[in-house]
mmCIF file with all atom_site columns, C-alpha atoms in Angstrom:
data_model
loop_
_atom_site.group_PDB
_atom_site.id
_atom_site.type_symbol
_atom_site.label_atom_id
_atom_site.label_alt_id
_atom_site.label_comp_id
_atom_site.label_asym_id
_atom_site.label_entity_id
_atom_site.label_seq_id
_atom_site.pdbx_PDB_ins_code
_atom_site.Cartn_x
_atom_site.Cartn_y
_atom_site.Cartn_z
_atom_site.occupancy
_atom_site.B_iso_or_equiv
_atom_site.pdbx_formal_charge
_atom_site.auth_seq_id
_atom_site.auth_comp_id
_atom_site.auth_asym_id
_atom_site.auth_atom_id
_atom_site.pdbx_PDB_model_num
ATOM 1   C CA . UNK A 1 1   ? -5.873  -2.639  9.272   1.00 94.00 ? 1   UNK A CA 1
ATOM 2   C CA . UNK A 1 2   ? -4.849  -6.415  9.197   1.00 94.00 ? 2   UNK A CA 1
ATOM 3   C CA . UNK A 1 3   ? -2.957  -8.786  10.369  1.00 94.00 ? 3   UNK A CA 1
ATOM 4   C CA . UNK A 1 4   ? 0.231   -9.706  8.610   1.00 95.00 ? 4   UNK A CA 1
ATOM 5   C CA . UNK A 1 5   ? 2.479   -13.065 9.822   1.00 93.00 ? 5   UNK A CA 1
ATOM 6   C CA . UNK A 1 6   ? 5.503   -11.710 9.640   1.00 95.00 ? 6   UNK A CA 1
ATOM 7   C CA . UNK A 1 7   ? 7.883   -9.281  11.765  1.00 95.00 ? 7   UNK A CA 1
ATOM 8   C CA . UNK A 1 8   ? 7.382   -5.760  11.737  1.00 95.00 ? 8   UNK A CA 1
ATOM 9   C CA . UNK A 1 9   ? 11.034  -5.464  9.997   1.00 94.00 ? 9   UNK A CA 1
ATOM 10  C CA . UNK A 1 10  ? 10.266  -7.904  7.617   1.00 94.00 ? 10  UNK A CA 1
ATOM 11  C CA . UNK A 1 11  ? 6.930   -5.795  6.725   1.00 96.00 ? 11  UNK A CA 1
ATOM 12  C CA . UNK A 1 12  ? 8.629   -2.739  6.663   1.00 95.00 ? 12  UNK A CA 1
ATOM 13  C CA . UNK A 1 13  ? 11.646  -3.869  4.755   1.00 93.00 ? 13  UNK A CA 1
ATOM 14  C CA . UNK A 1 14  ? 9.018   -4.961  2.181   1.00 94.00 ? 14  UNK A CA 1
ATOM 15  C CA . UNK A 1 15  ? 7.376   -1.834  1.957   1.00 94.00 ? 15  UNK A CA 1
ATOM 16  C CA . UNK A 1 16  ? 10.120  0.681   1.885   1.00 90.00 ? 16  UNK A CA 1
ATOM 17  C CA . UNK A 1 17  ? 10.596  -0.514  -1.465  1.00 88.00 ? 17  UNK A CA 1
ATOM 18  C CA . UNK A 1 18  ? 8.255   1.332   -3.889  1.00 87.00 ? 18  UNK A CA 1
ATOM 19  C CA . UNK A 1 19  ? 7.837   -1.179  -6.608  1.00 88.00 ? 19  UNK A CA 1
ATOM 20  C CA . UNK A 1 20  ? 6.734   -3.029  -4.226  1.00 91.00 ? 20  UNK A CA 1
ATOM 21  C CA . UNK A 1 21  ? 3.345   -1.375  -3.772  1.00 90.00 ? 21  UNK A CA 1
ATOM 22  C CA . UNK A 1 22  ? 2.143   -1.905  -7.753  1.00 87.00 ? 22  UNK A CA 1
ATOM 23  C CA . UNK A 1 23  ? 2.229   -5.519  -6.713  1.00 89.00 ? 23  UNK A CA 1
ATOM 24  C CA . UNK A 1 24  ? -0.206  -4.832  -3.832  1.00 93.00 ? 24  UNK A CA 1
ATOM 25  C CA . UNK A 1 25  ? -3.213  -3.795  -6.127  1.00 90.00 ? 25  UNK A CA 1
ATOM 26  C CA . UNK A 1 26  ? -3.306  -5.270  -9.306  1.00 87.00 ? 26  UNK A CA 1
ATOM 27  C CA . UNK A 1 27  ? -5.661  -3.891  -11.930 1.00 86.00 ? 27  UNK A CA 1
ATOM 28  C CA . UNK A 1 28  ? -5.539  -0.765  -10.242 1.00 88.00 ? 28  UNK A CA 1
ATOM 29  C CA . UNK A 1 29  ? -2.184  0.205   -10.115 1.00 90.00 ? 29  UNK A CA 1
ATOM 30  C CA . UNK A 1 30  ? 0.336   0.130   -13.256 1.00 90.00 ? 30  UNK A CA 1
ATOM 31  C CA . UNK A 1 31  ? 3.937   1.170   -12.512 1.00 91.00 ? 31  UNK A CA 1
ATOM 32  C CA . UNK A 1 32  ? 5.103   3.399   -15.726 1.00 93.00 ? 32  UNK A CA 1
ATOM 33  C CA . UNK A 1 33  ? 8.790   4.391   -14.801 1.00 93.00 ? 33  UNK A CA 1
ATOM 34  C CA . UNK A 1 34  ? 10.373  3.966   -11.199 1.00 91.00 ? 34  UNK A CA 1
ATOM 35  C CA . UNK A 1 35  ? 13.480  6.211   -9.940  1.00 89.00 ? 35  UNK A CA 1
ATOM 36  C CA . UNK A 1 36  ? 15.239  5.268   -6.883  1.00 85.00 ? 36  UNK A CA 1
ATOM 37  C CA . UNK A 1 37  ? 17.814  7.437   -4.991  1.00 75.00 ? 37  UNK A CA 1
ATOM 38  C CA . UNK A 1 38  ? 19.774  6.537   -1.982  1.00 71.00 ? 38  UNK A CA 1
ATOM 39  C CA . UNK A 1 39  ? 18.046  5.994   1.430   1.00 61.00 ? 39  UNK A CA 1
ATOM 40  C CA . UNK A 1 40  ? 14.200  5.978   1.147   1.00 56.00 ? 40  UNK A CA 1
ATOM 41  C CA . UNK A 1 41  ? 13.896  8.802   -1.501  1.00 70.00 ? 41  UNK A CA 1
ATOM 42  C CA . UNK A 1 42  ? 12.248  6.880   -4.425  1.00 84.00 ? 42  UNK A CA 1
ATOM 43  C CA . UNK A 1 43  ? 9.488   8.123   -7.010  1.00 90.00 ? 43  UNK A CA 1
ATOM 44  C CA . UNK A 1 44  ? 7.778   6.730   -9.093  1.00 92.00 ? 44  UNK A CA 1
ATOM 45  C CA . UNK A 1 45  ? 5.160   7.453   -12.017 1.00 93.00 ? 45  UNK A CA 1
ATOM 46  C CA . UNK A 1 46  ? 1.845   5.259   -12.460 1.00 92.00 ? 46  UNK A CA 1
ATOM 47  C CA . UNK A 1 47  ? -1.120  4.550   -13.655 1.00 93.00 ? 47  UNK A CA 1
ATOM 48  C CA . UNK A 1 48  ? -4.303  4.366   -11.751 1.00 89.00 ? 48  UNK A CA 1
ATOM 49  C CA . UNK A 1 49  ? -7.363  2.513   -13.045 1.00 90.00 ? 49  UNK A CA 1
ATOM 50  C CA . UNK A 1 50  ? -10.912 3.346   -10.827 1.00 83.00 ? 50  UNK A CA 1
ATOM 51  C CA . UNK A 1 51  ? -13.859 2.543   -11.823 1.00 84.00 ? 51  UNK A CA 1
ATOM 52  C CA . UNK A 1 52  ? -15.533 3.014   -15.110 1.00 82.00 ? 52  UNK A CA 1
ATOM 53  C CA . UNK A 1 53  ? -12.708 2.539   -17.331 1.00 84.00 ? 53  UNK A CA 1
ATOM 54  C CA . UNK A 1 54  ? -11.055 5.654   -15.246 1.00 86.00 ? 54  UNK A CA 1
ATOM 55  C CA . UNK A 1 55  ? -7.796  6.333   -15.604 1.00 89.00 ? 55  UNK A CA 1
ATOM 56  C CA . UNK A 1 56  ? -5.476  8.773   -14.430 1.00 88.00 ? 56  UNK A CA 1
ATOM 57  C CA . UNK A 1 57  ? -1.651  8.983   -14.033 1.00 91.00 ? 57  UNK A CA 1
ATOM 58  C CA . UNK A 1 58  ? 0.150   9.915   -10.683 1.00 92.00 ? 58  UNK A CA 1
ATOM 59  C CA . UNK A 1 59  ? 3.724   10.473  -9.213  1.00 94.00 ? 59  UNK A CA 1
ATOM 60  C CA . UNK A 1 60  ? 4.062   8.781   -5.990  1.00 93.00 ? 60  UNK A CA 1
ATOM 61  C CA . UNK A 1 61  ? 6.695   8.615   -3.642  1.00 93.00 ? 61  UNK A CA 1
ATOM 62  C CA . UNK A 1 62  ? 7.974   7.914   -0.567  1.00 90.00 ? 62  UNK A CA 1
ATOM 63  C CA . UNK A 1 63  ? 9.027   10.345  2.389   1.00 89.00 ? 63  UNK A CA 1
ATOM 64  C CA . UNK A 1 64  ? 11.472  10.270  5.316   1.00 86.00 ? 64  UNK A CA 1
ATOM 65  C CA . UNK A 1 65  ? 8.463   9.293   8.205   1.00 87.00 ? 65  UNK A CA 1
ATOM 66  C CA . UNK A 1 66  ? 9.460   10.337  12.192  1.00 85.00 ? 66  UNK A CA 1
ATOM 67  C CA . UNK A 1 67  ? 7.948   7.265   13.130  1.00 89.00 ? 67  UNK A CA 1
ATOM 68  C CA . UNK A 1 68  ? 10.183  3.937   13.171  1.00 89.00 ? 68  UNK A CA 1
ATOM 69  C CA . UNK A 1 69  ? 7.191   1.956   12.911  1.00 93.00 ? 69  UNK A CA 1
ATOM 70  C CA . UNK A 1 70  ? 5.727   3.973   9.753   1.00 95.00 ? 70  UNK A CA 1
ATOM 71  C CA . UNK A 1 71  ? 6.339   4.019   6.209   1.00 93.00 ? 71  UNK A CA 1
ATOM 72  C CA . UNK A 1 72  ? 4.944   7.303   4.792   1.00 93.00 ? 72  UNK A CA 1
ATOM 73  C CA . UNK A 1 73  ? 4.305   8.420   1.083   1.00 94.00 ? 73  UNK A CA 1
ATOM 74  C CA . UNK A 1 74  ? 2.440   11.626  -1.147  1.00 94.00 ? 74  UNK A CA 1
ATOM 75  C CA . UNK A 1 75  ? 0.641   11.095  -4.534  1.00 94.00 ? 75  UNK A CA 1
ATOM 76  C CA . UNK A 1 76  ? 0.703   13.805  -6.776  1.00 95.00 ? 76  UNK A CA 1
ATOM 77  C CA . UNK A 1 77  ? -2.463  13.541  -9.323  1.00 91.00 ? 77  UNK A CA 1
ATOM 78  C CA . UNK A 1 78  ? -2.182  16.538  -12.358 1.00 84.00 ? 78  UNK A CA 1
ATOM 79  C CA . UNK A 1 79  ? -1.983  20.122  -10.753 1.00 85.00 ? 79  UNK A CA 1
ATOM 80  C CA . UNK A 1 80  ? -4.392  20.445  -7.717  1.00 89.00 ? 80  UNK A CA 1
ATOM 81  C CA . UNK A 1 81  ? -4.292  16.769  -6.099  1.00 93.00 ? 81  UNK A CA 1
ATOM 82  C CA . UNK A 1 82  ? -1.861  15.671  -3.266  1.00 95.00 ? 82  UNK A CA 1
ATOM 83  C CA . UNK A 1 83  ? -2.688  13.074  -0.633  1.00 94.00 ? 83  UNK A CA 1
ATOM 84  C CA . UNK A 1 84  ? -0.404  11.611  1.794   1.00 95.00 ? 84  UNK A CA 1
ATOM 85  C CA . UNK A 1 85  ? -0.298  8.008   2.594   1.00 94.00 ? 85  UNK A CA 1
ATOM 86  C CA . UNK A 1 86  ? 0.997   6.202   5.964   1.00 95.00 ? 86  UNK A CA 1
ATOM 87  C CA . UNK A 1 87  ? 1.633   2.444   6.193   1.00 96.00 ? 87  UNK A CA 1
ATOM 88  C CA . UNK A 1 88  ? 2.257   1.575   10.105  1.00 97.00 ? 88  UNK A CA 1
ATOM 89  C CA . UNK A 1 89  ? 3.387   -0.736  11.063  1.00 97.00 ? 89  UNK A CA 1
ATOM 90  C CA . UNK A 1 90  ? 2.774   -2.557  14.495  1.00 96.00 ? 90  UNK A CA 1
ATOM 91  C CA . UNK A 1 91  ? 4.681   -5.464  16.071  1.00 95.00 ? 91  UNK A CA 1
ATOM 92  C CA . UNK A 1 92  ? 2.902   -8.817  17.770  1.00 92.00 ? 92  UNK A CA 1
ATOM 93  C CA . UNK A 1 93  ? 5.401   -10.969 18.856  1.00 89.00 ? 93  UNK A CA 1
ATOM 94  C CA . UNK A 1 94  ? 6.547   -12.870 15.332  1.00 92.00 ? 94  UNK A CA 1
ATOM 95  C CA . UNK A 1 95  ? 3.675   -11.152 13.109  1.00 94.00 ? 95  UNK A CA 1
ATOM 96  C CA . UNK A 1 96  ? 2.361   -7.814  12.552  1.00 96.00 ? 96  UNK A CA 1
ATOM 97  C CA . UNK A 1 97  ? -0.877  -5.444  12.945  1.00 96.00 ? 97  UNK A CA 1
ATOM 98  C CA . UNK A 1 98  ? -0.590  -3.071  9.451   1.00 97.00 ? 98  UNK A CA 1
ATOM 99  C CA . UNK A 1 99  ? -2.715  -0.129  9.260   1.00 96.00 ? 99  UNK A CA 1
ATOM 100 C CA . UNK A 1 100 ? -2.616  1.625   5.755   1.00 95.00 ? 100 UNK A CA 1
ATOM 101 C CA . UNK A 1 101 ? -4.201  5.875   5.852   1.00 94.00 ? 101 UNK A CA 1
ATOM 102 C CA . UNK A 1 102 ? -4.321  8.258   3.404   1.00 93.00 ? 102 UNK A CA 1
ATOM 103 C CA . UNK A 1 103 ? -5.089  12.253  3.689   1.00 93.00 ? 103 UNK A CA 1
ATOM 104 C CA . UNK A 1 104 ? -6.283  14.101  0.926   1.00 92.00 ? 104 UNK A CA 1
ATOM 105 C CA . UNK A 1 105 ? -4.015  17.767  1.608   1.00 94.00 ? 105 UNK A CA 1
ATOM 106 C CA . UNK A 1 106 ? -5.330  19.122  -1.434  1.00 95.00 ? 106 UNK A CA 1
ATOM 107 C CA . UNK A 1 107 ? -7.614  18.510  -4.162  1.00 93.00 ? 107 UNK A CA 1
ATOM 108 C CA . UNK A 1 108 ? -9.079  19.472  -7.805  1.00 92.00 ? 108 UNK A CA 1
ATOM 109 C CA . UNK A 1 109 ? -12.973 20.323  -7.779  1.00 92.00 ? 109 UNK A CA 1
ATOM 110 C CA . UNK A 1 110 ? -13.597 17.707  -10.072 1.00 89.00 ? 110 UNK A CA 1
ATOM 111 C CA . UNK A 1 111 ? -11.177 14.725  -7.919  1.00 88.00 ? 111 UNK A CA 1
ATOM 112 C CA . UNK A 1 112 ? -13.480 16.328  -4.939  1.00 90.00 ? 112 UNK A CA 1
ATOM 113 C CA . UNK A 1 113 ? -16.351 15.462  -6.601  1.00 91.00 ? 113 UNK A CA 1
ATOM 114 C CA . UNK A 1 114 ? -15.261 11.867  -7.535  1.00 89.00 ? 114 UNK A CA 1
ATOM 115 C CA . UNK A 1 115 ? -14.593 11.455  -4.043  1.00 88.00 ? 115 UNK A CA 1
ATOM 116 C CA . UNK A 1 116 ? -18.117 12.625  -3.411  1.00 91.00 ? 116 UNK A CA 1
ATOM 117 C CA . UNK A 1 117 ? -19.458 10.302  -5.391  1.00 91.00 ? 117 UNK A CA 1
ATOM 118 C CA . UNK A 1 118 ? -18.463 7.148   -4.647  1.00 90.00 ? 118 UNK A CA 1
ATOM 119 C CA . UNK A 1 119 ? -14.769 7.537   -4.890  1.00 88.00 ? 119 UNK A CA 1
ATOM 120 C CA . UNK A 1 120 ? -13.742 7.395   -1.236  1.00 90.00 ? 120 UNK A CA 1
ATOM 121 C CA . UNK A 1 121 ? -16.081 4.244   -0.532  1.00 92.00 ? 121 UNK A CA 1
ATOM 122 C CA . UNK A 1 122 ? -13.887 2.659   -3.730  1.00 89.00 ? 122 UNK A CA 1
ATOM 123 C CA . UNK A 1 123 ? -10.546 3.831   -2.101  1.00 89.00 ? 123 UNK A CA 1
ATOM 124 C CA . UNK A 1 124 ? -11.689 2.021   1.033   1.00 92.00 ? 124 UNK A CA 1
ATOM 125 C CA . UNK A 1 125 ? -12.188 -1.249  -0.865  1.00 92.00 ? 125 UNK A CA 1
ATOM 126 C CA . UNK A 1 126 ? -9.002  -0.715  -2.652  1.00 91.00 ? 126 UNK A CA 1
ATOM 127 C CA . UNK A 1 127 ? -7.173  -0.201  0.356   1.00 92.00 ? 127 UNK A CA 1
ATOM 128 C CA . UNK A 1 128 ? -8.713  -3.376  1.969   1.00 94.00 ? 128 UNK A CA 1
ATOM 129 C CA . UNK A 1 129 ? -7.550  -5.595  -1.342  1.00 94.00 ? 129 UNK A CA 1
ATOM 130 C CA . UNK A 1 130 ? -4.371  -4.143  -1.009  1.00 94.00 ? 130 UNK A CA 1
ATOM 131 C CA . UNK A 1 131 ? -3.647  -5.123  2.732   1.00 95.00 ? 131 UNK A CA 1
ATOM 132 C CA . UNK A 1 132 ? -4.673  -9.014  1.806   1.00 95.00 ? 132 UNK A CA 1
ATOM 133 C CA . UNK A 1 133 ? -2.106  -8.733  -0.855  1.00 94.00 ? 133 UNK A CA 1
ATOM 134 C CA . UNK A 1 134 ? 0.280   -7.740  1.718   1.00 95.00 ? 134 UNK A CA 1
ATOM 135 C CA . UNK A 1 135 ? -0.804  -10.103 4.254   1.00 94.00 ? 135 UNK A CA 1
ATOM 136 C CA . UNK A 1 136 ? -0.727  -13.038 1.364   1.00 93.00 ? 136 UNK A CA 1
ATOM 137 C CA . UNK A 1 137 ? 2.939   -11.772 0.370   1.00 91.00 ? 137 UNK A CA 1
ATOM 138 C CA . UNK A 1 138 ? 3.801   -13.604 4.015   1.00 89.00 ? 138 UNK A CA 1
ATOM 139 C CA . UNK A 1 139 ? 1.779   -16.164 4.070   1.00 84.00 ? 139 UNK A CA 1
ATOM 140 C CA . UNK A 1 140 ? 3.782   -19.087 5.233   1.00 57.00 ? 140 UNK A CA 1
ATOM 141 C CA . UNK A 1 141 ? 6.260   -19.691 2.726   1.00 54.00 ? 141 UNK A CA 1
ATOM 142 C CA . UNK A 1 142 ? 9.194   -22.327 2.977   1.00 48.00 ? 142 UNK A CA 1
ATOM 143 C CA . UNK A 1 143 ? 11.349  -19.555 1.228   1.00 49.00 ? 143 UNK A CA 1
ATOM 144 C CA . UNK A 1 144 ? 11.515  -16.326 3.069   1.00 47.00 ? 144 UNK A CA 1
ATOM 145 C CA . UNK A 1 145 ? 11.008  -13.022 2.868   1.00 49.00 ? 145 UNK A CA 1
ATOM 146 C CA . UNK A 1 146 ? 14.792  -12.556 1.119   1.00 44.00 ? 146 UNK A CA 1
ATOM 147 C CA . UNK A 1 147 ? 12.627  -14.462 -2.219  1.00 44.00 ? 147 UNK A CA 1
ATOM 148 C CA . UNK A 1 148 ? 9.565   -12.205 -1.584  1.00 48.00 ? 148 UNK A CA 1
ATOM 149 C CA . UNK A 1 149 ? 11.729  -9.233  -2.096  1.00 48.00 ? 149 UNK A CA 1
ATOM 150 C CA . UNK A 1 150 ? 13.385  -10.722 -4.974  1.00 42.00 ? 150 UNK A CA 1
ATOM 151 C CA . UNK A 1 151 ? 10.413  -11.810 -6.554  1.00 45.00 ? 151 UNK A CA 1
ATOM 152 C CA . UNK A 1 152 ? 10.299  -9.141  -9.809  1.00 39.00 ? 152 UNK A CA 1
ATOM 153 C CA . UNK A 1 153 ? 6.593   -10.187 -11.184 1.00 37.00 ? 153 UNK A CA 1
ATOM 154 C CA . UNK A 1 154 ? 3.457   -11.452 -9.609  1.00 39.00 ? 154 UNK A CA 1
ATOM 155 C CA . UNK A 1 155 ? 1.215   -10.222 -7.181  1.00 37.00 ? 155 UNK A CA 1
ATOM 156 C CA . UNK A 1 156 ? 1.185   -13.560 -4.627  1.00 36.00 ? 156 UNK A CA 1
ATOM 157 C CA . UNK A 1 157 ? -1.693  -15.304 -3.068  1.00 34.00 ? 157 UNK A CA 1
ATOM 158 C CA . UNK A 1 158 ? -4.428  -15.036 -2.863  1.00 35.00 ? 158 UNK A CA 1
ATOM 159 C CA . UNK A 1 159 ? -6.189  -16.395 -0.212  1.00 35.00 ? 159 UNK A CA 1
ATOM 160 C CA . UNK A 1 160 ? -9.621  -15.421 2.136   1.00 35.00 ? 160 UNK A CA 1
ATOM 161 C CA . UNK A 1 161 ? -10.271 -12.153 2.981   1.00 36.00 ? 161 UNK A CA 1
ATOM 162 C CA . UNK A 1 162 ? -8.967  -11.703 6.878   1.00 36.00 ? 162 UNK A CA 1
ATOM 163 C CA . UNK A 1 163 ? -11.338 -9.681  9.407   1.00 37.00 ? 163 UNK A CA 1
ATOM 164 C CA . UNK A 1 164 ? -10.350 -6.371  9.741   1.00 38.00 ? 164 UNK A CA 1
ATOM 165 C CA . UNK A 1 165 ? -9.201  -4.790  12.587  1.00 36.00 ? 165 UNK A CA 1
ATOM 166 C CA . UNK A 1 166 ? -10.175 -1.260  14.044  1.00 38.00 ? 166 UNK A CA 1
ATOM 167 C CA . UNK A 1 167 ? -7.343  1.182   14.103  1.00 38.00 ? 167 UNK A CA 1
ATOM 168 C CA . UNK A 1 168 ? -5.694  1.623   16.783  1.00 37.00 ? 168 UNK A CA 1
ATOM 169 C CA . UNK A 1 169 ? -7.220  -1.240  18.474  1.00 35.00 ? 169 UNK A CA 1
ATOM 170 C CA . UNK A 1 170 ? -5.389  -3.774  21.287  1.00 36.00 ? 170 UNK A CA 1
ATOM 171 C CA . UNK A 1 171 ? -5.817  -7.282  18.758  1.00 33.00 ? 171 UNK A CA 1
ATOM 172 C CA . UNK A 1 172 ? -3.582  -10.101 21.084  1.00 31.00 ? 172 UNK A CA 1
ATOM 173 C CA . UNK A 1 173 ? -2.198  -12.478 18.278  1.00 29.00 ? 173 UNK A CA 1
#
């Protein structure tokens, strides 16, 4: 989780746009081809770099989520892989508390053993890199968030790491 300065709207506005998300971890995540239907329905194929000079391409996409506050997603990885990813989103006054989850609903023996190995504890840090990028994508800017979203290439700022914040817990801002 971690503390974003900017509405929950803005924040969710942000990412219920796919593309978006590449931005959020760079050097990890490549976006290869992007396909966007009405409403929330987009997909999109990438590449993911892990550790080692891994690689490994995925189809990712985002669902209709039942929660208002909650932007929900599956990645598809070869045959055997699928893990479902929730972004929510909580509102404090004029910033935001983000908490970004993932579920792993199925996997290949040898993804399992990746995970095993190492692989979740990389995921973690992953995760944690991509929620400063978010928070740095609305860091105070003179501009807006309207430039943020049209903002094509880039990743942001980068500033210090902020504390994280236990899920779920009551953080007064």
């Amino acid at each position: 989780s971690r503390r974003v300065g900017a509405p929950a709207d803005e924040v969710l506005r942000f990412l219920g746009d796919l593309e978006n998300h590449a931005r959020l971890a760079p050097g990890s995540v490549e976006l290869l081809s992007l396909e966007r239907s009405p409403g929330l329905g987009a997909r999109a194929l990438v590449r993911l770099r892990g550790p080692l000079g891994m690689q490994c391409t995925a189809t990712t996409e985002l669902v209709p989520s039942s929660a208002a506050n909650s932007i929900a997603g599956r990645a598809r990885v070869g045959n055997g892989t699928l893990v479902s990813i929730a972004w929510r989103v909580y509102p404090r006054g004029r910033r935001s508390i983000v908490t970004l989850s993932a579920t792993l609903d199925a996997t290949r023996p040898l993804d399992a053993l990746l995970l095993r190995l190492g692989g979740r504890r990389w995921l973690a840090t992953r995760f944690a890199v991509a929620l400063d990028h978010l928070s740095d994508e609305f860091a105070a800017e003179p501009d807006g968030i309207q430039s943020r979203l049209r903002r094509t290439s880039g990743v942001g700022r980068v500033g210090k790491r902020r504390p994280e914040l236990a899920a779920g817990s009551d953080v007064e801002l």
